[in-house]
Structures are given as C-alpha cells and as structure tokens.
Amino acid sequence: MKLVRFGPSGREKPGLLLGDNERKDCSAQFQDWNHDFFQNGGLADLRKLAVEAERLPSVPRDVRWGAPVARPFKLLAIGLNYSDHAAEAGLAIPKEPILFQKATSSLCGPYDPILIPPDSEKTDWEVELAVVMARNCRRLKSFADAAAMIAGYAAANDVSERHWQAERGGQWTKGKSSDHFFPLGPWMATADEIADPQNLDMLLEVNGIRRQSGNSSKMIFNVHHIVWYLSQFMTLEAGDVITTGTPPGVGMGMQPPTFLKVGDEVRLTISGLGEQHSRCQAAE
Ligand code: ZN
C-alpha cells in the first residue's frame, strides 16, 4: 500500500494512492496516519479497506499533498552513513551510527517550498531514505526484530544549513531544524512493497542538473542495523521517522561549495518511493 495525506498544512486527511496518481480519501474510516494508527494495528485494518479502495472517494488533483505520515513524536537522523559522502565531507567513516535529531516542526509536504531562512548562506540538499516505525519498541534483540518494527519507507530531503550545523558550535540539530527543512513523500510505501531497502537508486537534481546519484546499498549501517541500534538507547515509538543518511553530491562537497538560492528547483527520486519537487523560497 501507498499511504498519502492531503489537504491544507496542519489539517491533512489520510488517503491511499492507487496507481501513480489517483488518491483515495480514507478520512471516513481513519483519523490520520499517526502514532495511534500505527501502534493500534491500523495498517492491518487499512489492508482490509484497501481491497475495495476503488470505491472510496477520489481526492481532486489540485488538492495539496501533505507529508505522508502525521508529525511524529521523534524525527531521528543518521549522519555520514555513506562512505563516499563521509569522504566528500572530509570526515572519518563512523564506527557507530552518528545520531542527531531534527525538530518535528521541520516536516512538510513533497511539493511544498523549501524555505531559506533570512540569514542563511549555506542551505544544502540531502536526498535520503526515511523509515517509519510500526510499533513502540526498545532494546530490540536482533536486526530481524528491527525489520519487523518498520511500517514503511518514504523519500526525504534532509535540508541542512551548513553554517548553523557546523560553524555555530555544538551539535548538528540547529542546522537541520528550520521550517520546511524536511520535505517527506509523496507517499509512504508499506514495507512489503519495498523488496530490498538496501538496493534503491537515489537521485537529486538542482535546476535540472544532477547533483546526487547514489544507491542505498552504499549505506555503512543498513536500515535494520539503525533501528536495532537506536532502540538500545531510547524507546522508538510508532509513527516515528528515522532518516538514514545521504549519498555523495551535496553542495558543501562541490568545488567551490554551492548552496540553494531563492528560485532554485530541487527534484529528487528514490526507486519505488516517487518524486519530490520543491522550489526554494525566502522564509518570512
Ligand atoms: Zn542527512
């Protein structure tokens, strides 16, 4: 199944995507694709409804696409998880996953603008594979246990302000958390739809020029490892989103370093997870 959400920001309704472009309204049956939905076994109930999804009301084409899952309790992120990206950043390959958090208020839809903060000089792009948690869990015993806790996958852009991230002291969260710094979607594919999450092509273009070309096979720590690992330190909660790192080709690695400007168009795709496009606008 492909889960979508639609409607104005903050008032999205839950839906299913049929084929490439037909959205069906599930709001008569479900409140939202949120923590309670996942934790209470909603995906199994949705599977029953999906059998007859053709009968559901269609969502008009001009209605906004929201992020495919509701604002999570936690938005966790893994840094430097591709060896070739670590090299371009001039940093050592990590021995254990590097964890940081993004403010959950950074979440936005897959076609919403990327908002460049007024004093930003180094807003950068990062195509990433995001994981959505199916159930609350902690201290998982094995990678197989971790696999069973994954509800699905979505494409993400881990937008990053490099000056705030790396030159303002301390930790990375400051540079990762501005509004609209986490476009997610267009859909969440349930885990059964993604035969091998470690063999997905990932592409990102800025103004039609390819900047990132990668494959999730190049992750240092694979998604099951990451979920297992994080669960040793905290309770992962249903609906939490974990973004798993970016392949090479970010702006800070270019010669000279190149960053996003107002008016730039960012397009990204991941195999089986659709295509985002975002126009860069000045934040108010
Ligand atoms: Zn990232």
Tab-separated table of C-alpha atoms and ligand atoms in Angstrom:
chain	number	residue	atom	x	y	z
A	1	MET	CA	0.000	0.000	0.000
A	2	LYS	CA	0.986	3.583	-0.574
A	3	LEU	CA	-0.154	5.973	2.159
A	4	VAL	CA	-0.655	9.651	1.408
A	5	ARG	CA	-2.069	12.667	3.207
A	6	PHE	CA	-3.796	15.568	1.543
A	7	GLY	CA	-5.239	18.980	2.324
A	8	PRO	CA	-4.044	22.234	3.872
A	9	SER	CA	-0.960	22.190	6.085
A	10	GLY	CA	-1.883	21.163	9.629
A	11	ARG	CA	-5.319	19.873	8.554
A	12	GLU	CA	-4.298	16.957	6.335
A	13	LYS	CA	-6.525	13.925	5.882
A	14	PRO	CA	-5.383	10.340	5.319
A	15	GLY	CA	-5.556	8.678	1.920
A	16	LEU	CA	-4.304	5.839	-0.245
A	17	LEU	CA	-2.558	6.184	-3.571
A	18	LEU	CA	-3.777	3.919	-6.366
A	19	GLY	CA	-1.542	3.582	-9.380
A	20	ASP	CA	0.684	6.595	-9.885
A	21	ASN	CA	-1.700	9.429	-9.346
A	22	GLU	CA	-5.129	8.518	-8.015
A	23	ARG	CA	-5.586	9.476	-4.397
A	24	LYS	CA	-8.460	7.993	-2.411
A	25	ASP	CA	-9.919	9.598	0.703
A	26	CYS	CA	-9.808	7.359	3.809
A	27	SER	CA	-10.917	10.040	6.269
A	28	ALA	CA	-14.340	8.457	6.839
A	29	GLN	CA	-12.605	5.333	8.163
A	30	PHE	CA	-9.402	6.680	9.731
A	31	GLN	CA	-8.438	9.824	11.620
A	32	ASP	CA	-4.862	10.100	10.392
A	33	TRP	CA	-1.688	8.138	9.660
A	34	ASN	CA	-0.327	8.963	13.107
A	35	HIS	CA	1.118	7.322	16.211
A	36	ASP	CA	-2.205	5.849	17.377
A	37	PHE	CA	-2.952	4.465	13.914
A	38	PHE	CA	0.329	2.570	13.668
A	39	GLN	CA	0.513	1.488	17.315
A	40	ASN	CA	-3.064	0.143	17.357
A	41	GLY	CA	-2.633	-2.087	14.329
A	42	GLY	CA	-4.207	0.337	11.891
A	43	LEU	CA	-2.169	-0.940	8.965
A	44	ALA	CA	-3.935	-4.325	9.193
A	45	ASP	CA	-7.338	-2.591	9.217
A	46	LEU	CA	-6.278	-0.421	6.292
A	47	ARG	CA	-5.334	-3.534	4.327
A	48	LYS	CA	-8.945	-4.692	4.525
A	49	LEU	CA	-10.178	-1.324	3.271
A	50	ALA	CA	-7.560	-1.248	0.512
A	51	VAL	CA	-9.108	-4.312	-1.138
A	52	GLU	CA	-12.059	-2.112	-2.054
A	53	ALA	CA	-10.189	1.163	-2.375
A	54	GLU	CA	-11.643	1.865	-5.826
A	55	ARG	CA	-14.953	2.588	-4.091
A	56	LEU	CA	-13.505	5.323	-1.883
A	57	PRO	CA	-13.999	8.979	-2.877
A	58	SER	CA	-11.245	10.383	-5.071
A	59	VAL	CA	-9.199	13.383	-3.994
A	60	PRO	CA	-9.247	16.205	-6.570
A	61	ARG	CA	-5.921	16.623	-8.358
A	62	ASP	CA	-5.392	20.216	-7.254
A	63	VAL	CA	-5.538	19.395	-3.538
A	64	ARG	CA	-2.153	19.795	-1.817
A	65	TRP	CA	-0.072	16.715	-0.995
A	66	GLY	CA	0.959	16.709	2.664
A	67	ALA	CA	3.715	14.662	4.240
A	68	PRO	CA	2.518	11.028	4.018
A	69	VAL	CA	2.543	10.489	7.788
A	70	ALA	CA	1.478	12.797	10.597
A	71	ARG	CA	4.012	14.848	12.541
A	72	PRO	CA	5.910	12.202	14.511
A	73	PHE	CA	6.858	12.164	18.179
A	74	LYS	CA	10.507	11.922	17.082
A	75	LEU	CA	12.353	12.731	13.891
A	76	LEU	CA	15.727	10.997	14.169
A	77	ALA	CA	18.531	11.253	11.650
A	78	ILE	CA	21.745	9.423	10.912
A	79	GLY	CA	24.808	11.357	9.784
A	80	LEU	CA	27.633	10.265	7.478
A	81	ASN	CA	26.057	6.906	6.669
A	82	TYR	CA	27.514	6.620	3.175
A	83	SER	CA	31.258	6.126	2.964
A	84	ASP	CA	31.546	8.239	-0.199
A	85	HIS	CA	29.590	11.111	1.436
A	86	ALA	CA	31.844	10.963	4.533
A	87	ALA	CA	34.807	11.326	2.189
A	88	GLU	CA	33.367	14.399	0.437
A	89	ALA	CA	32.615	15.965	3.833
A	90	GLY	CA	36.250	15.348	4.801
A	91	LEU	CA	35.225	13.277	7.820
A	92	ALA	CA	36.218	9.806	9.030
A	93	ILE	CA	33.913	6.837	8.468
A	94	PRO	CA	31.997	6.453	11.744
A	95	LYS	CA	32.481	3.338	13.888
A	96	GLU	CA	28.920	3.583	15.203
A	97	PRO	CA	25.896	5.372	13.705
A	98	ILE	CA	26.004	9.150	14.256
A	99	LEU	CA	22.651	10.272	15.644
A	100	PHE	CA	21.105	13.708	15.589
A	101	GLN	CA	17.552	14.997	15.744
A	102	LYS	CA	15.595	17.303	13.516
A	103	ALA	CA	12.783	19.374	15.035
A	104	THR	CA	9.492	17.706	14.066
A	105	SER	CA	8.277	21.180	13.023
A	106	SER	CA	10.623	20.920	10.001
A	107	LEU	CA	8.289	18.363	8.374
A	108	CYS	CA	6.467	19.453	5.202
A	109	GLY	CA	4.892	18.034	2.062
A	110	PRO	CA	6.745	16.725	-1.002
A	111	TYR	CA	5.876	19.699	-3.235
A	112	ASP	CA	5.938	22.432	-0.584
A	113	PRO	CA	8.617	25.112	-0.955
A	114	ILE	CA	11.968	24.767	0.765
A	115	LEU	CA	12.082	27.900	2.944
A	116	ILE	CA	15.509	29.524	3.053
A	117	PRO	CA	15.949	31.383	6.362
A	118	PRO	CA	16.658	35.130	6.005
A	119	ASP	CA	20.240	34.950	7.281
A	120	SER	CA	21.132	31.611	5.679
A	121	GLU	CA	24.151	31.437	3.397
A	122	LYS	CA	24.596	27.666	3.220
A	123	THR	CA	21.255	25.884	2.763
A	124	ASP	CA	22.090	22.474	1.287
A	125	TRP	CA	20.263	19.406	-0.044
A	126	GLU	CA	20.394	15.709	1.009
A	127	VAL	CA	18.248	13.021	-0.630
A	128	GLU	CA	17.559	10.311	1.965
A	129	LEU	CA	15.636	7.120	2.581
A	130	ALA	CA	13.301	7.638	5.553
A	131	VAL	CA	11.901	4.812	7.698
A	132	VAL	CA	8.564	4.962	9.558
A	133	MET	CA	8.170	2.896	12.724
A	134	ALA	CA	5.241	0.468	13.003
A	135	ARG	CA	5.228	-0.132	16.755
A	136	ASN	CA	6.676	1.085	20.011
A	137	CYS	CA	9.828	-0.871	20.764
A	138	ARG	CA	13.019	-0.744	22.796
A	139	ARG	CA	16.198	-2.816	23.207
A	140	LEU	CA	15.489	-4.966	20.173
A	141	LYS	CA	17.466	-8.219	20.223
A	142	SER	CA	18.300	-8.610	16.554
A	143	PHE	CA	18.257	-6.998	13.135
A	144	ALA	CA	15.357	-9.349	12.235
A	145	ASP	CA	13.361	-7.978	15.174
A	146	ALA	CA	14.132	-4.483	13.901
A	147	ALA	CA	12.880	-5.355	10.416
A	148	ALA	CA	9.517	-6.378	11.889
A	149	MET	CA	9.133	-2.937	13.502
A	150	ILE	CA	9.263	-0.988	10.213
A	151	ALA	CA	5.917	0.220	8.836
A	152	GLY	CA	7.332	1.572	5.600
A	153	TYR	CA	9.602	3.870	3.665
A	154	ALA	CA	9.446	7.327	2.111
A	155	ALA	CA	11.700	9.693	0.193
A	156	ALA	CA	13.039	12.656	2.148
A	157	ASN	CA	15.184	15.727	1.769
A	158	ASP	CA	17.274	16.367	4.887
A	159	VAL	CA	17.694	20.079	4.145
A	160	SER	CA	20.650	21.439	6.104
A	161	GLU	CA	22.014	24.899	6.882
A	162	ARG	CA	25.750	24.124	6.973
A	163	HIS	CA	26.839	27.300	8.777
A	164	TRP	CA	24.364	26.646	11.573
A	165	GLN	CA	25.183	22.928	11.543
A	166	ALA	CA	28.952	23.105	11.694
A	167	GLU	CA	30.177	26.599	12.492
A	168	ARG	CA	27.925	27.737	15.330
A	169	GLY	CA	29.213	25.336	17.996
A	170	GLY	CA	27.888	22.149	19.494
A	171	GLN	CA	25.622	19.710	17.796
A	172	TRP	CA	24.027	19.453	14.327
A	173	THR	CA	20.382	19.973	15.297
A	174	LYS	CA	20.484	23.765	14.828
A	175	GLY	CA	21.287	23.403	11.148
A	176	LYS	CA	18.697	20.706	10.484
A	177	SER	CA	15.508	22.016	12.016
A	178	SER	CA	14.226	25.147	10.265
A	179	ASP	CA	10.651	25.115	8.939
A	180	HIS	CA	10.293	23.120	5.696
A	181	PHE	CA	13.715	21.504	6.155
A	182	PHE	CA	12.193	18.012	5.885
A	183	PRO	CA	10.028	17.516	2.784
A	184	LEU	CA	8.714	13.932	3.027
A	185	GLY	CA	6.899	11.842	0.444
A	186	PRO	CA	4.986	11.907	-1.854
A	187	TRP	CA	3.946	8.594	-0.303
A	188	MET	CA	4.932	6.075	2.352
A	189	ALA	CA	5.256	2.635	0.788
A	190	THR	CA	4.497	-0.123	3.279
A	191	ALA	CA	7.499	-2.347	3.987
A	192	ASP	CA	6.089	-5.241	1.913
A	193	GLU	CA	6.240	-3.018	-1.204
A	194	ILE	CA	9.990	-2.481	-0.927
A	195	ALA	CA	11.588	-5.846	-1.674
A	196	ASP	CA	15.090	-4.709	-0.714
A	197	PRO	CA	15.526	-1.373	1.065
A	198	GLN	CA	19.287	-1.753	0.527
A	199	ASN	CA	19.056	-1.592	-3.247
A	200	LEU	CA	17.246	1.644	-4.067
A	201	ASP	CA	18.543	4.191	-6.543
A	202	MET	CA	18.571	7.743	-5.184
A	203	LEU	CA	18.831	10.836	-7.374
A	204	LEU	CA	18.699	14.573	-6.753
A	205	GLU	CA	18.802	17.443	-9.238
A	206	VAL	CA	19.031	21.199	-8.725
A	207	ASN	CA	17.672	23.255	-11.637
A	208	GLY	CA	17.756	20.147	-13.822
A	209	ILE	CA	21.427	19.375	-13.131
A	210	ARG	CA	22.180	16.056	-11.458
A	211	ARG	CA	23.901	16.608	-8.124
A	212	GLN	CA	23.401	13.336	-6.233
A	213	SER	CA	23.432	9.816	-7.662
A	214	GLY	CA	23.518	7.031	-5.132
A	215	ASN	CA	22.160	3.700	-4.053
A	216	SER	CA	21.106	2.604	-0.582
A	217	SER	CA	23.441	-0.414	-0.982
A	218	LYS	CA	26.255	2.013	-0.068
A	219	MET	CA	24.990	2.621	3.463
A	220	ILE	CA	27.584	1.930	6.156
A	221	PHE	CA	24.848	0.860	8.610
A	222	ASN	CA	21.759	-0.602	6.929
A	223	VAL	CA	18.224	0.316	7.991
A	224	HIS	CA	17.708	-2.770	10.157
A	225	HIS	CA	21.004	-2.096	11.918
A	226	ILE	CA	19.981	1.526	12.501
A	227	VAL	CA	16.582	0.632	14.000
A	228	TRP	CA	18.152	-2.047	16.221
A	229	TYR	CA	20.916	0.355	17.273
A	230	LEU	CA	18.668	3.307	18.138
A	231	SER	CA	16.350	1.048	20.157
A	232	GLN	CA	19.229	0.337	22.557
A	233	PHE	CA	19.204	3.985	23.636
A	234	MET	CA	15.551	5.020	23.598
A	235	THR	CA	12.030	3.779	23.023
A	236	LEU	CA	11.230	4.095	19.347
A	237	GLU	CA	7.572	4.946	19.018
A	238	ALA	CA	5.035	4.039	16.367
A	239	GLY	CA	4.993	6.709	13.695
A	240	ASP	CA	8.492	7.943	14.496
A	241	VAL	CA	10.512	8.799	11.404
A	242	ILE	CA	14.195	7.928	11.016
A	243	THR	CA	16.114	9.340	8.078
A	244	THR	CA	19.121	7.250	7.203
A	245	GLY	CA	21.798	9.464	5.652
A	246	THR	CA	22.667	10.834	2.249
A	247	PRO	CA	24.827	9.645	-0.662
A	248	PRO	CA	27.542	11.923	-2.081
A	249	GLY	CA	26.902	15.044	-4.121
A	250	VAL	CA	25.799	17.626	-1.561
A	251	GLY	CA	26.509	21.307	-2.154
A	252	MET	CA	29.145	21.632	0.565
A	253	GLY	CA	31.212	18.970	-1.215
A	254	MET	CA	31.299	20.851	-4.523
A	255	GLN	CA	34.251	22.920	-5.741
A	256	PRO	CA	33.516	25.662	-4.974
A	257	PRO	CA	30.804	24.812	-2.413
A	258	THR	CA	27.381	25.665	-3.847
A	259	PHE	CA	24.179	26.237	-1.910
A	260	LEU	CA	20.484	26.744	-2.595
A	261	LYS	CA	19.132	30.168	-3.564
A	262	VAL	CA	15.635	31.573	-3.808
A	263	GLY	CA	14.090	30.336	-7.067
A	264	ASP	CA	16.117	27.113	-7.306
A	265	GLU	CA	14.175	23.947	-8.171
A	266	VAL	CA	15.062	20.715	-6.362
A	267	ARG	CA	13.855	17.375	-7.716
A	268	LEU	CA	14.616	14.070	-6.045
A	269	THR	CA	13.584	10.465	-6.545
A	270	ILE	CA	14.105	7.130	-4.828
A	271	SER	CA	13.158	3.826	-6.519
A	272	GLY	CA	9.590	2.868	-5.620
A	273	LEU	CA	9.086	5.964	-3.474
A	274	GLY	CA	8.186	8.581	-6.064
A	275	GLU	CA	9.484	12.006	-6.883
A	276	GLN	CA	9.589	15.250	-4.909
A	277	HIS	CA	9.959	18.678	-6.370
A	278	SER	CA	10.441	21.758	-4.283
A	279	ARG	CA	11.018	25.386	-5.204
A	280	CYS	CA	13.224	27.419	-2.902
A	281	GLN	CA	11.525	30.462	-1.385
A	282	ALA	CA	12.591	33.049	1.157
A	283	ALA	CA	11.234	32.304	4.629
A	284	GLU	CA	9.299	35.172	6.162
B	1	ZN	ZN	21.242	13.852	6.313
